[in-house]
Short mmCIF file of C-alpha atoms in Angstrom, two decimals:
data_model
loop_
_atom_site.label_atom_id
_atom_site.label_comp_id
_atom_site.label_asym_id
_atom_site.label_seq_id
_atom_site.Cartn_x
_atom_site.Cartn_y
_atom_site.Cartn_z
CA UNK A 1269 8.73 9.96 21.82
CA UNK A 1270 5.21 10.52 23.02
CA UNK A 1271 1.88 11.71 21.75
CA UNK A 1272 -0.91 12.77 24.08
CA UNK A 1273 -3.62 14.83 22.42
CA UNK A 1274 -5.89 16.70 24.75
CA UNK A 1275 -9.67 16.49 24.72
CA UNK A 1276 -10.32 13.67 22.27
CA UNK A 1277 -13.84 14.58 21.32
CA UNK A 1278 -14.84 14.18 17.68
CA UNK A 1279 -13.67 17.61 16.57
CA UNK A 1280 -10.38 17.67 18.43
CA UNK A 1281 -9.65 14.06 17.60
CA UNK A 1282 -9.81 14.65 13.89
CA UNK A 1283 -8.16 18.03 14.09
CA UNK A 1284 -5.20 16.51 15.93
CA UNK A 1285 -5.28 13.13 14.29
CA UNK A 1286 -5.79 14.04 10.69
CA UNK A 1287 -7.57 10.81 9.92
CA UNK A 1288 -9.98 12.24 7.40
CA UNK A 1289 -8.22 11.91 4.07
CA UNK A 1290 -8.32 14.48 1.33
CA UNK A 1291 -11.51 14.74 -0.65
CA UNK A 1292 -10.44 13.65 -4.07
CA UNK A 1293 -13.57 14.32 -6.05
CA UNK A 1294 -14.92 17.57 -4.74
CA UNK A 1295 -12.43 20.24 -5.82
CA UNK A 1296 -9.52 21.26 -3.63
CA UNK A 1297 -8.08 18.67 -1.25
CA UNK A 1298 -9.29 18.80 2.30
CA UNK A 1299 -7.02 19.37 5.24
CA UNK A 1300 -6.71 16.59 7.77
CA UNK A 1301 -9.57 17.96 9.81
CA UNK A 1302 -12.27 17.28 7.21
CA UNK A 1303 -14.85 15.96 9.63
CA UNK A 1304 -13.99 18.42 12.35
CA UNK A 1305 -15.38 21.36 10.44
CA UNK A 1306 -19.04 22.06 10.13
CA UNK A 1307 -21.13 19.80 7.95
CA UNK A 1308 -21.69 22.66 5.51
CA UNK A 1309 -18.01 22.33 4.57
CA UNK A 1310 -17.82 18.56 4.42
CA UNK A 1311 -16.53 17.25 1.12
CA UNK A 1312 -14.26 20.25 0.62
CA UNK A 1313 -16.37 21.83 -2.13
CA UNK A 1314 -19.08 23.55 -0.12
CA UNK A 1315 -21.57 20.75 -0.73
CA UNK A 1316 -24.00 20.10 2.10
CA UNK A 1317 -23.74 16.50 3.32
CA UNK A 1318 -26.62 14.22 2.51
CA UNK A 1319 -27.31 11.29 4.77
CA UNK A 1320 -28.19 7.92 3.33
CA UNK A 1321 -27.84 6.42 -0.10
CA UNK A 1322 -25.79 3.66 -1.66
CA UNK A 1323 -22.34 4.28 -3.13
CA UNK A 1324 -21.57 1.95 -6.03
CA UNK A 1325 -17.89 1.27 -6.63
CA UNK A 1326 -16.24 -0.67 -9.45
CA UNK A 1327 -12.85 -2.38 -9.10
CA UNK A 1328 -11.03 -4.80 -11.36
CA UNK A 1329 -9.88 -7.51 -8.92
CA UNK A 1330 -11.83 -9.62 -6.46
CA UNK A 1331 -10.98 -10.32 -2.85
CA UNK A 1332 -8.70 -13.28 -2.13
CA UNK A 1333 -9.55 -14.21 1.48
CA UNK A 1334 -6.26 -16.01 2.06
CA UNK A 1335 -4.45 -12.78 1.19
CA UNK A 1336 -6.37 -10.63 3.69
CA UNK A 1337 -3.20 -9.18 5.23
CA UNK A 1338 -1.27 -8.64 1.99
CA UNK A 1339 -2.81 -5.38 0.73
CA UNK A 1340 -3.57 -6.83 -2.70
CA UNK A 1341 -6.57 -6.93 -5.06
CA UNK A 1342 -9.80 -5.94 -3.23
CA UNK A 1343 -8.25 -6.12 0.24
CA UNK A 1344 -7.67 -2.34 0.56
CA UNK A 1345 -11.40 -1.76 0.05
CA UNK A 1346 -12.44 -4.32 2.65
CA UNK A 1347 -9.84 -3.24 5.21
CA UNK A 1348 -10.58 0.45 4.73
CA UNK A 1349 -14.32 0.04 5.30
CA UNK A 1350 -14.51 -2.70 7.93
CA UNK A 1351 -11.33 -2.41 9.99
CA UNK A 1352 -9.26 0.20 11.80
CA UNK A 1353 -5.70 0.34 13.05
CA UNK A 1354 -4.19 1.82 16.19
CA UNK A 1355 -2.77 4.93 14.56
CA UNK A 1356 -2.94 6.46 11.11
CA UNK A 1357 -0.37 8.44 9.16
CA UNK A 1358 -1.53 11.48 7.23
CA UNK A 1359 -1.01 10.89 3.52
CA UNK A 1360 1.66 13.58 3.22
CA UNK A 1361 3.98 12.77 6.13
CA UNK A 1362 5.25 10.10 8.50
CA UNK A 1363 3.76 11.52 11.68
CA UNK A 1364 1.50 9.05 13.52
CA UNK A 1365 -1.91 10.37 14.50
CA UNK A 1366 -4.39 8.77 16.92
CA UNK A 1367 -7.06 6.34 15.82
CA UNK A 1368 -7.94 3.42 18.14
CA UNK A 1369 -4.92 4.39 20.24
CA UNK A 1370 -5.47 7.88 21.60
CA UNK A 1371 -1.93 8.42 22.97
CA UNK A 1372 1.40 6.63 23.31
CA UNK A 1373 4.93 6.89 24.65
CA UNK A 1374 8.02 5.32 23.14
CA UNK A 1375 10.79 4.52 25.62
CA UNK A 1376 14.06 6.47 25.15
CA UNK A 1377 15.91 3.25 24.28
CA UNK A 1378 13.26 2.30 21.72
CA UNK A 1379 12.62 -1.06 23.40
CA UNK A 1380 9.04 -0.54 24.56
CA UNK A 1381 5.96 1.39 23.52
CA UNK A 1382 3.05 2.22 25.82
CA UNK A 1383 -0.39 2.66 24.25
CA UNK A 1384 -3.52 4.19 25.72
CA UNK A 1385 -6.64 3.04 23.89
CA UNK A 1386 -10.05 4.51 23.29
CA UNK A 1387 -12.71 3.21 25.67
CA UNK A 1388 -15.75 3.88 23.46
CA UNK A 1389 -15.13 1.45 20.60
CA UNK A 1390 -17.04 -1.76 19.91
CA UNK A 1391 -16.73 -4.42 17.25
CA UNK A 1392 -19.57 -4.92 14.79
CA UNK A 1393 -20.65 -7.86 16.96
CA UNK A 1394 -21.18 -5.51 19.89
CA UNK A 1395 -18.13 -6.69 21.87
CA UNK A 1396 -16.01 -3.94 23.46
CA UNK A 1397 -12.53 -3.33 21.99
CA UNK A 1398 -9.76 -3.81 24.59
CA UNK A 1399 -6.02 -4.24 24.93
CA UNK A 1400 -6.42 -8.00 24.45
CA UNK A 1401 -7.52 -7.30 20.88
CA UNK A 1402 -4.29 -5.39 20.25
CA UNK A 1403 -2.24 -8.38 21.36
CA UNK A 1404 -4.35 -10.81 19.35
CA UNK A 1405 -4.16 -8.73 16.18
CA UNK A 1406 -0.38 -8.22 16.27
CA UNK A 1407 0.21 -11.89 17.05
CA UNK A 1408 -2.09 -12.90 14.18
CA UNK A 1409 -0.32 -10.51 11.81
CA UNK A 1410 3.00 -12.14 12.77
CA UNK A 1411 1.66 -15.61 11.94
CA UNK A 1412 3.52 -16.94 8.87
CA UNK A 1413 0.35 -18.38 7.36
CA UNK A 1414 -0.87 -14.89 6.43
CA UNK A 1415 2.35 -13.82 4.64
CA UNK A 1416 1.82 -10.24 5.84
CA UNK A 1417 4.34 -7.72 4.54
CA UNK A 1418 5.37 -6.40 7.98
CA UNK A 1419 5.44 -9.84 9.58
CA UNK A 1420 9.10 -9.54 10.63
CA UNK A 1421 8.34 -6.28 12.41
CA UNK A 1422 5.29 -7.80 14.11
CA UNK A 1423 7.43 -10.76 15.18
CA UNK A 1424 9.86 -8.33 16.82
CA UNK A 1425 7.11 -7.40 19.28
CA UNK A 1426 8.08 -10.03 21.83
CA UNK A 1427 6.00 -9.01 24.85
CA UNK A 1428 2.54 -7.69 25.60
CA UNK A 1429 1.98 -6.25 29.07
CA UNK A 1430 -1.72 -5.59 29.49
CA UNK A 1431 -2.01 -3.03 32.28
CA UNK A 1432 -5.76 -2.50 31.91
CA UNK A 1433 -8.43 -2.90 29.22
CA UNK A 1434 -7.31 0.44 27.78
CA UNK A 1435 -3.56 0.32 28.33
CA UNK A 1436 -0.94 -2.02 26.88
CA UNK A 1437 2.86 -1.95 26.72
CA UNK A 1438 4.56 -3.54 23.71
CA UNK A 1439 8.01 -5.00 24.43
CA UNK A 1440 10.35 -4.96 21.42
CA UNK A 1441 13.23 -7.32 20.66
CA UNK A 1442 15.21 -4.32 19.41
CA UNK A 1443 14.51 -0.71 18.52
CA UNK A 1444 12.27 -0.55 15.46
CA UNK A 1445 12.47 2.52 13.26
CA UNK A 1446 9.22 1.42 11.61
CA UNK A 1447 7.18 0.52 14.69
CA UNK A 1448 4.53 3.11 13.78
CA UNK A 1449 4.32 1.67 10.26
CA UNK A 1450 3.24 -1.55 11.96
CA UNK A 1451 0.65 0.19 14.12
CA UNK A 1452 -0.70 2.03 11.08
CA UNK A 1453 -0.95 -1.22 9.13
CA UNK A 1454 -2.22 -3.99 11.42
CA UNK A 1455 -6.04 -4.16 11.30
CA UNK A 1456 -7.62 -4.78 14.68
CA UNK A 1457 -9.26 -8.18 14.26
CA UNK A 1458 -12.06 -9.85 16.15
CA UNK A 1459 -10.66 -12.90 17.92
CA UNK A 1460 -14.07 -14.58 18.12
CA UNK A 1461 -14.43 -14.84 14.33
CA UNK A 1462 -10.80 -14.85 13.19
CA UNK A 1463 -10.98 -18.52 12.26
CA UNK A 1464 -13.40 -17.56 9.47
CA UNK A 1465 -11.19 -14.91 7.83
CA UNK A 1466 -9.40 -17.24 5.46
CA UNK A 1467 -12.65 -18.69 4.13
CA UNK A 1468 -14.23 -15.27 3.57
CA UNK A 1469 -17.26 -16.08 5.74
CA UNK A 1470 -17.06 -13.22 8.23
CA UNK A 1471 -15.20 -9.94 8.55
CA UNK A 1472 -15.86 -8.17 11.83
CA UNK A 1473 -13.97 -5.03 12.74
CA UNK A 1474 -14.56 -1.67 14.39
CA UNK A 1475 -14.80 0.42 11.22
CA UNK A 1476 -17.57 2.61 9.80
CA UNK A 1477 -19.07 -0.15 7.65
CA UNK A 1478 -20.12 -3.73 8.32
CA UNK A 1479 -19.44 -6.56 5.89
CA UNK A 1480 -22.74 -8.02 4.61
CA UNK A 1481 -21.95 -10.49 1.85
CA UNK A 1482 -19.62 -11.44 -0.94
CA UNK A 1483 -20.50 -13.07 -4.25
CA UNK A 1484 -17.12 -14.29 -5.59
CA UNK A 1485 -15.97 -12.55 -8.76
CA UNK A 1486 -19.09 -10.40 -8.70
CA UNK A 1487 -19.86 -8.22 -5.69
CA UNK A 1488 -18.97 -7.29 -2.10
CA UNK A 1489 -21.61 -5.49 -0.03
CA UNK A 1490 -21.24 -3.35 3.08
CA UNK A 1491 -23.74 -1.51 5.28
CA UNK A 1492 -23.40 1.39 7.70
CA UNK A 1493 -22.19 0.56 11.20
CA UNK A 1494 -24.95 2.13 13.34
CA UNK A 1495 -22.81 2.06 16.49
CA UNK A 1496 -19.65 3.55 14.99
CA UNK A 1497 -17.64 5.42 17.60
CA UNK A 1498 -17.34 8.58 15.48
CA UNK A 1499 -20.60 10.49 16.05
CA UNK A 1500 -22.95 10.88 13.08
CA UNK A 1501 -20.70 8.95 10.70
CA UNK A 1502 -20.72 7.51 8.16
CA UNK A 1503 -23.17 9.39 5.97
CA UNK A 1504 -23.76 6.54 3.54
CA UNK A 1505 -26.14 3.68 4.33
CA UNK A 1506 -24.60 1.13 2.00
CA UNK A 1507 -21.63 0.45 -0.27
CA UNK A 1508 -21.80 -2.02 -3.14
CA UNK A 1509 -18.49 -2.98 -4.75
CA UNK A 1510 -18.72 -4.64 -8.16
CA UNK A 1511 -15.87 -6.68 -9.62
CA UNK A 1512 -15.40 -5.56 -13.24
CA UNK A 1513 -12.10 -6.97 -14.58
CA UNK A 1514 -12.32 -5.46 -18.07
CA UNK A 1515 -11.16 -1.81 -18.06
CA UNK A 1516 -13.48 -0.85 -20.94
CA UNK A 1517 -16.47 -2.35 -19.15
CA UNK A 1518 -15.42 -0.49 -15.99
CA UNK A 1519 -15.31 2.79 -17.92
CA UNK A 1520 -18.70 2.15 -19.50
CA UNK A 1521 -20.24 1.36 -16.11
CA UNK A 1522 -19.02 4.68 -14.73
CA UNK A 1523 -20.10 6.73 -17.74
CA UNK A 1524 -23.56 5.11 -17.80
CA UNK A 1525 -24.14 5.68 -14.09
CA UNK A 1526 -24.15 2.00 -13.10
CA UNK A 1527 -21.38 2.85 -10.65
CA UNK A 1528 -20.38 6.13 -9.00
CA UNK A 1529 -16.68 5.42 -8.52
CA UNK A 1530 -14.12 3.42 -10.49
CA UNK A 1531 -10.71 2.29 -9.27
CA UNK A 1532 -7.92 2.00 -11.83
CA UNK A 1533 -9.37 2.78 -15.17
CA UNK A 1534 -6.84 2.47 -17.96
CA UNK A 1535 -4.65 5.57 -17.68
CA UNK A 1536 -5.57 6.78 -21.16
CA UNK A 1537 -9.28 6.38 -20.40
CA UNK A 1538 -8.90 8.27 -17.14
CA UNK A 1539 -7.01 11.04 -18.93
CA UNK A 1540 -9.82 11.43 -21.46
CA UNK A 1541 -12.56 11.17 -18.83
CA UNK A 1542 -10.96 13.94 -16.80
CA UNK A 1543 -11.39 16.30 -19.74
CA UNK A 1544 -15.14 15.75 -19.88
CA UNK A 1545 -17.83 17.32 -17.73
CA UNK A 1546 -19.45 15.52 -14.83
CA UNK A 1547 -16.42 13.45 -13.80
CA UNK A 1548 -13.20 13.91 -11.88
CA UNK A 1549 -10.02 11.84 -11.66
CA UNK A 1550 -7.56 11.96 -8.80
CA UNK A 1551 -4.08 10.54 -8.24
CA UNK A 1552 -3.72 8.89 -4.82
CA UNK A 1553 -0.94 11.16 -3.62
CA UNK A 1554 0.99 9.77 -0.67
CA UNK A 1555 0.08 6.19 -1.60
CA UNK A 1556 2.56 5.72 -4.43
CA UNK A 1557 3.20 2.51 -6.30
CA UNK A 1558 6.51 1.82 -8.04
CA UNK A 1559 6.79 -0.20 -11.24
CA UNK A 1560 9.95 -2.28 -11.56
CA UNK A 1561 11.67 -5.13 -13.37
CA UNK A 1562 12.45 -8.04 -11.08
CA UNK A 1563 15.42 -10.33 -11.68
CA UNK A 1564 15.99 -13.94 -10.63
CA UNK A 1565 19.72 -13.64 -9.95
CA UNK A 1566 20.13 -17.44 -9.80
CA UNK A 1567 19.26 -17.70 -13.51
CA UNK A 1568 22.72 -18.15 -15.14
CA UNK A 1569 22.10 -15.46 -17.77
CA UNK A 1570 21.27 -12.93 -15.02
CA UNK A 1571 23.85 -13.88 -12.40
CA UNK A 1572 26.44 -11.43 -13.76
CA UNK A 1573 25.66 -7.98 -12.34
CA UNK A 1574 26.90 -6.43 -15.61
CA UNK A 1575 23.90 -7.96 -17.39
CA UNK A 1576 21.61 -6.44 -14.78
CA UNK A 1577 23.37 -3.10 -15.19
CA UNK A 1578 22.81 -3.32 -18.93
CA UNK A 1579 19.10 -3.85 -18.32
CA UNK A 1580 19.03 -0.82 -16.01
CA UNK A 1581 20.67 1.37 -18.67
CA UNK A 1582 18.39 0.02 -21.42
CA UNK A 1583 15.06 0.88 -19.78
CA UNK A 1584 13.20 3.84 -21.25
CA UNK A 1585 11.58 5.00 -18.04
CA UNK A 1586 10.38 8.30 -19.49
CA UNK A 1587 8.49 6.45 -22.21
CA UNK A 1588 6.71 4.25 -19.67
CA UNK A 1589 5.68 7.28 -17.60
CA UNK A 1590 4.50 9.21 -20.65
CA UNK A 1591 2.80 6.46 -22.66
CA UNK A 1592 1.56 4.02 -20.03
CA UNK A 1593 1.00 6.21 -16.97
CA UNK A 1594 0.00 9.23 -19.11
CA UNK A 1595 2.16 11.43 -16.90
CA UNK A 1596 0.67 10.15 -13.62
CA UNK A 1597 4.09 9.30 -12.22
CA UNK A 1598 7.81 9.94 -12.67
CA UNK A 1599 10.99 7.92 -13.41
CA UNK A 1600 12.99 6.25 -10.64
CA UNK A 1601 16.29 4.44 -10.14
CA UNK A 1602 15.79 4.12 -6.40
CA UNK A 1603 12.59 2.71 -4.87
CA UNK A 1604 11.73 5.80 -2.84
CA UNK A 1605 9.16 8.41 -3.89
CA UNK A 1606 10.29 12.02 -3.83
CA UNK A 1607 8.68 12.75 -0.46
CA UNK A 1608 10.60 9.93 1.26
CA UNK A 1609 13.48 10.75 3.64
CA UNK A 1610 15.52 8.21 1.64
CA UNK A 1611 15.10 9.91 -1.73
CA UNK A 1612 18.29 11.36 -3.24
CA UNK A 1613 18.35 12.91 -6.71
CA UNK A 1614 21.95 11.89 -7.50
CA UNK A 1615 21.25 8.26 -6.72
CA UNK A 1616 17.99 8.44 -8.65
CA UNK A 1617 19.76 9.21 -11.92
CA UNK A 1618 22.58 6.66 -11.67
CA UNK A 1619 21.13 4.47 -14.44
CA UNK A 1620 19.67 6.99 -16.82
CA UNK A 1621 18.95 5.47 -20.23
CA UNK A 1622 22.19 4.90 -22.14
CA UNK A 1623 22.11 2.32 -24.94
CA UNK A 1624 25.85 2.65 -25.55
CA UNK A 1625 26.72 1.77 -21.94
CA UNK A 1626 24.27 -1.12 -21.99
CA UNK A 1627 25.82 -2.64 -25.12
CA UNK A 1628 29.35 -2.11 -23.81
CA UNK A 1629 28.52 -3.96 -20.58
CA UNK A 1630 26.97 -6.86 -22.47
CA UNK A 1631 30.03 -7.09 -24.71
CA UNK A 1632 32.03 -7.98 -21.57
CA UNK A 1633 29.76 -10.92 -20.74
CA UNK A 1634 28.37 -14.09 -22.27
CA UNK A 1635 25.31 -13.29 -24.38
CA UNK A 1636 22.21 -14.00 -22.28
CA UNK A 1637 19.92 -16.76 -23.44
CA UNK A 1638 16.30 -15.92 -24.27
CA UNK A 1639 14.51 -15.15 -21.00
CA UNK A 1640 10.85 -15.19 -19.94
CA UNK A 1641 9.38 -11.83 -18.86
CA UNK A 1642 6.43 -12.63 -16.59
CA UNK A 1643 3.59 -10.18 -15.90
CA UNK A 1644 -0.15 -10.07 -15.36
CA UNK A 1645 -2.67 -8.17 -17.44
CA UNK A 1646 -2.41 -4.79 -15.76
CA UNK A 1647 1.28 -4.54 -16.72
CA UNK A 1648 1.14 -5.71 -20.33
CA UNK A 1649 2.00 -2.32 -21.83
CA UNK A 1650 5.03 -1.94 -19.56
CA UNK A 1651 6.17 -5.47 -20.40
CA UNK A 1652 5.99 -4.71 -24.12
CA UNK A 1653 8.13 -1.58 -23.72
CA UNK A 1654 10.66 -3.47 -21.60
CA UNK A 1655 10.81 -6.22 -24.22
CA UNK A 1656 11.52 -3.64 -26.95
CA UNK A 1657 14.12 -1.83 -24.80
CA UNK A 1658 16.02 -5.04 -24.10
CA UNK A 1659 15.89 -6.17 -27.73
CA UNK A 1660 17.52 -2.87 -28.64
CA UNK A 1661 20.64 -3.81 -26.66
CA UNK A 1662 20.67 -7.51 -27.61
CA UNK A 1663 18.69 -9.19 -24.82
CA UNK A 1664 15.79 -11.33 -26.03
CA UNK A 1665 12.79 -11.92 -23.78
CA UNK A 1666 9.57 -13.84 -24.31
CA UNK A 1667 6.43 -12.31 -22.86
CA UNK A 1668 4.93 -14.63 -20.25
CA UNK A 1669 1.44 -13.43 -19.17
CA UNK A 1670 -0.22 -15.05 -16.13
CA UNK A 1671 -3.30 -14.26 -14.04
CA UNK A 1672 -2.85 -12.09 -10.93
CA UNK A 1673 -3.37 -14.92 -8.42
CA UNK A 1674 -0.68 -17.00 -10.12
CA UNK A 1675 1.62 -13.99 -10.21
CA UNK A 1676 1.33 -13.49 -6.43
CA UNK A 1677 2.17 -17.16 -5.87
CA UNK A 1678 5.25 -16.87 -8.09
CA UNK A 1679 6.32 -13.72 -6.24
CA UNK A 1680 5.91 -15.03 -2.71
CA UNK A 1681 7.19 -18.49 -3.64
CA UNK A 1682 10.41 -17.24 -5.33
CA UNK A 1683 9.38 -19.08 -8.48
CA UNK A 1684 10.03 -16.63 -11.33
CA UNK A 1685 12.23 -18.20 -14.00
CA UNK A 1686 13.84 -15.04 -15.36
CA UNK A 1687 12.51 -11.47 -15.36
CA UNK A 1688 9.16 -10.05 -14.29
CA UNK A 1689 7.32 -6.74 -14.28
CA UNK A 1690 5.01 -5.55 -11.54
CA UNK A 1691 4.53 -2.87 -8.85
CA UNK A 1692 5.79 -2.68 -5.33
CA UNK A 1693 4.50 -0.49 -2.55
CA UNK A 1694 5.56 0.37 1.04
CA UNK A 1695 8.30 2.78 -0.12
CA UNK A 1696 6.04 5.64 0.99
CA UNK A 1697 6.44 4.48 4.60
CA UNK A 1698 9.55 4.56 6.80
CA UNK A 1699 12.20 3.27 4.35
CA UNK A 1700 13.35 0.42 6.58
CA UNK A 1701 9.95 -1.23 6.13
CA UNK A 1702 10.69 -1.96 2.49
CA UNK A 1703 13.88 -3.91 3.08
CA UNK A 1704 12.74 -6.01 6.03
CA UNK A 1705 9.17 -6.59 4.95
CA UNK A 1706 8.17 -6.22 1.30
CA UNK A 1707 8.44 -9.46 -0.67
CA UNK A 1708 10.64 -8.11 -3.47
CA UNK A 1709 13.11 -6.40 -1.12
CA UNK A 1710 13.37 -8.58 1.97
CA UNK A 1711 17.07 -8.92 2.70
CA UNK A 1712 16.71 -12.46 4.05
CA UNK A 1713 14.22 -13.93 1.60
CA UNK A 1714 13.17 -12.18 -1.58
CA UNK A 1715 11.61 -13.09 -4.90
CA UNK A 1716 14.94 -12.57 -6.70
CA UNK A 1717 16.77 -15.13 -4.53
CA UNK A 1718 19.34 -12.41 -3.93
CA UNK A 1719 21.65 -12.85 -0.95
CA UNK A 1720 24.19 -10.32 0.25
CA UNK A 1721 25.67 -9.92 3.75
CA UNK A 1722 26.31 -6.25 3.01
CA UNK A 1723 22.71 -5.65 1.98
CA UNK A 1724 21.38 -7.54 5.00
CA UNK A 1725 23.62 -5.51 7.31
CA UNK A 1726 22.49 -2.22 5.77
CA UNK A 1727 18.83 -3.24 6.00
CA UNK A 1728 19.18 -4.30 9.63
CA UNK A 1729 21.04 -1.12 10.57
CA UNK A 1730 18.27 1.03 9.11
CA UNK A 1731 15.56 -1.09 10.77
CA UNK A 1732 17.04 -1.19 14.26
CA UNK A 1733 17.22 2.56 14.77
CA UNK A 1734 15.01 4.06 17.50
CA UNK A 1735 13.72 6.70 15.08
CA UNK A 1736 12.64 6.53 11.44
CA UNK A 1737 13.58 10.14 10.71
CA UNK A 1738 16.56 12.41 11.33
CA UNK A 1739 20.18 12.54 10.08
CA UNK A 1740 21.18 9.08 11.39
CA UNK A 1741 18.18 7.52 9.70
CA UNK A 1742 18.85 9.31 6.40
CA UNK A 1743 22.46 8.06 6.36
CA UNK A 1744 21.25 4.53 7.01
CA UNK A 1745 18.65 4.78 4.25
CA UNK A 1746 21.25 6.04 1.75
CA UNK A 1747 23.42 3.04 2.60
CA UNK A 1748 20.46 0.81 1.73
CA UNK A 1749 19.99 2.67 -1.56
CA UNK A 1750 23.63 2.12 -2.45
CA UNK A 1751 23.29 -1.62 -1.84
CA UNK A 1752 20.19 -1.76 -4.03
CA UNK A 1753 21.91 0.13 -6.84
CA UNK A 1754 24.95 -2.12 -6.67
CA UNK A 1755 23.06 -5.42 -6.44
CA UNK A 1756 20.34 -4.53 -8.98
CA UNK A 1757 18.21 -7.54 -8.19
CA UNK A 1758 15.32 -5.15 -8.69
CA UNK A 1759 15.48 -2.48 -11.37
CA UNK A 1760 13.15 0.44 -10.80
CA UNK A 1761 11.11 2.00 -13.60
CA UNK A 1762 9.12 4.69 -11.86
CA UNK A 1763 6.38 5.87 -9.55
CA UNK A 1764 2.83 5.47 -10.71
CA UNK A 1765 -0.21 6.80 -8.91
CA UNK A 1766 -3.26 4.63 -8.56
CA UNK A 1767 -6.29 6.62 -9.65
CA UNK A 1768 -9.94 6.84 -8.72
CA UNK A 1769 -12.49 8.36 -11.05
CA UNK A 1770 -15.99 9.38 -10.01
CA UNK A 1771 -19.03 11.33 -10.95
CA UNK A 1772 -19.23 14.82 -9.51
CA UNK A 1773 -22.00 13.60 -7.20
CA UNK A 1774 -19.40 11.93 -4.95
CA UNK A 1775 -17.92 14.05 -2.15
CA UNK A 1776 -15.45 13.41 0.65
CA UNK A 1777 -13.87 10.25 -0.78
CA UNK A 1778 -10.57 9.39 0.94
CA UNK A 1779 -7.71 6.90 1.14
CA UNK A 1780 -4.82 5.84 3.35
CA UNK A 1781 -1.13 5.53 2.52
CA UNK A 1782 -1.82 1.88 1.63
CA UNK A 1783 -4.61 2.91 -0.79
CA UNK A 1784 -7.29 1.67 1.57
CA UNK A 1785 -10.68 3.15 0.77
CA UNK A 1786 -11.99 5.62 3.39
CA UNK A 1787 -15.69 6.42 3.17
CA UNK A 1788 -16.31 7.74 6.68
CA UNK A 1789 -17.03 11.24 5.34
CA UNK A 1790 -18.27 10.34 1.88
CA UNK A 1791 -21.73 11.37 0.70
CA UNK A 1792 -23.72 11.64 -2.50
CA UNK A 1793 -25.27 14.91 -3.62
#
């Protein structure tokens, strides 16, 4: 497999690479070549770009420096503005496009990948980006101290042959069906300041914006990178991100003009705002999240799979989608969104709501003791519906709210005492990534403490394919789905789309498949 675009000037690069994400606030979505067209068309709504200005963004969760490589809280904003990866997927497909790597060739046996890098990229410090930075970044991502989701895939890169400053060959322990997921995900880090990442002192990348300062629990500030390798970008001079945990306060800040953009308003507020003039709301298509109920299978009351099956039949997924997500999603039994090569409609309806089946299964088992249902604030409404659903079939749960930082520790530390409700991501990537990387699904160590040789074998078989698409891959992914549906250590509820809302003055706002904020082509009218 190879990719060698010709003539990588600004226009051809973006036309071939598709790195400019859809404009979510300016009318119809842009094609991948947003920045390749004339400036009169930038933003996708005919608005003429305006240089300069400060974009003010409101989000509900602050940055946790120690979680820099976990794609949580404010990390997607920081990564999207300051850092870049080697390739980037378009939001609507799994076809790698060039970014810091301009071309590549995957060996026929899937055991090595050659990368040719751009020679016109510098870090915010002024240092030139080279192949050594690729090696450093992948090795850092594989370091266990960062708990990165694709760490096992990064660790499978066992050799780095640096041919020249702009050419490197990655040697792989085995074929990796998700190797391009890794290259899309790993931010290229600056080795000279990497020791300051965990403390939040410095963030130096190659991206369109430079990190300026952070006031914990208050604000993160970025300024335009004047030496950005993409000519005449970004348009904005400055980005100020305010941390506003309360959803009502976030809504008020947007409506009063204190901020231009808000991430994750309450779904009902976003629904109402979208009906008013002067504002637009957009689902982050291609960057789906999936809500689910997690199960600690070592808890005696949950060890019997029939109890877990009863929970799966009891869940009113349609109610969650309608009442909580306000229609911005759809029900799931399998973890894969509908555009995934692993999605299968028959498997997705295996545990449709059936109170009679749930009660019949529980009648065959010992009545479960009262269980804690852990969640953090953003998932309170879902937790309440799950509690009511389970009570309907005879399972009692006690709501156990915790703060988001504590929740992440419980998740990564396998410390949940019973059930929990949260989101997972990564299912929008090559399906093997989910089962070898994501905390809830990892076949060798997961939050549910679930162990199964059959599941591990299915996950490994899907991961160690030379390609992440095609008939062989689909068969392997379906085998993984079957193991998930039989083990039920995670019980899916449904897809939900993260949303951004903005005033109509914002144009050209974009995102990646990991919900990272892209402001390269954003401007204010």
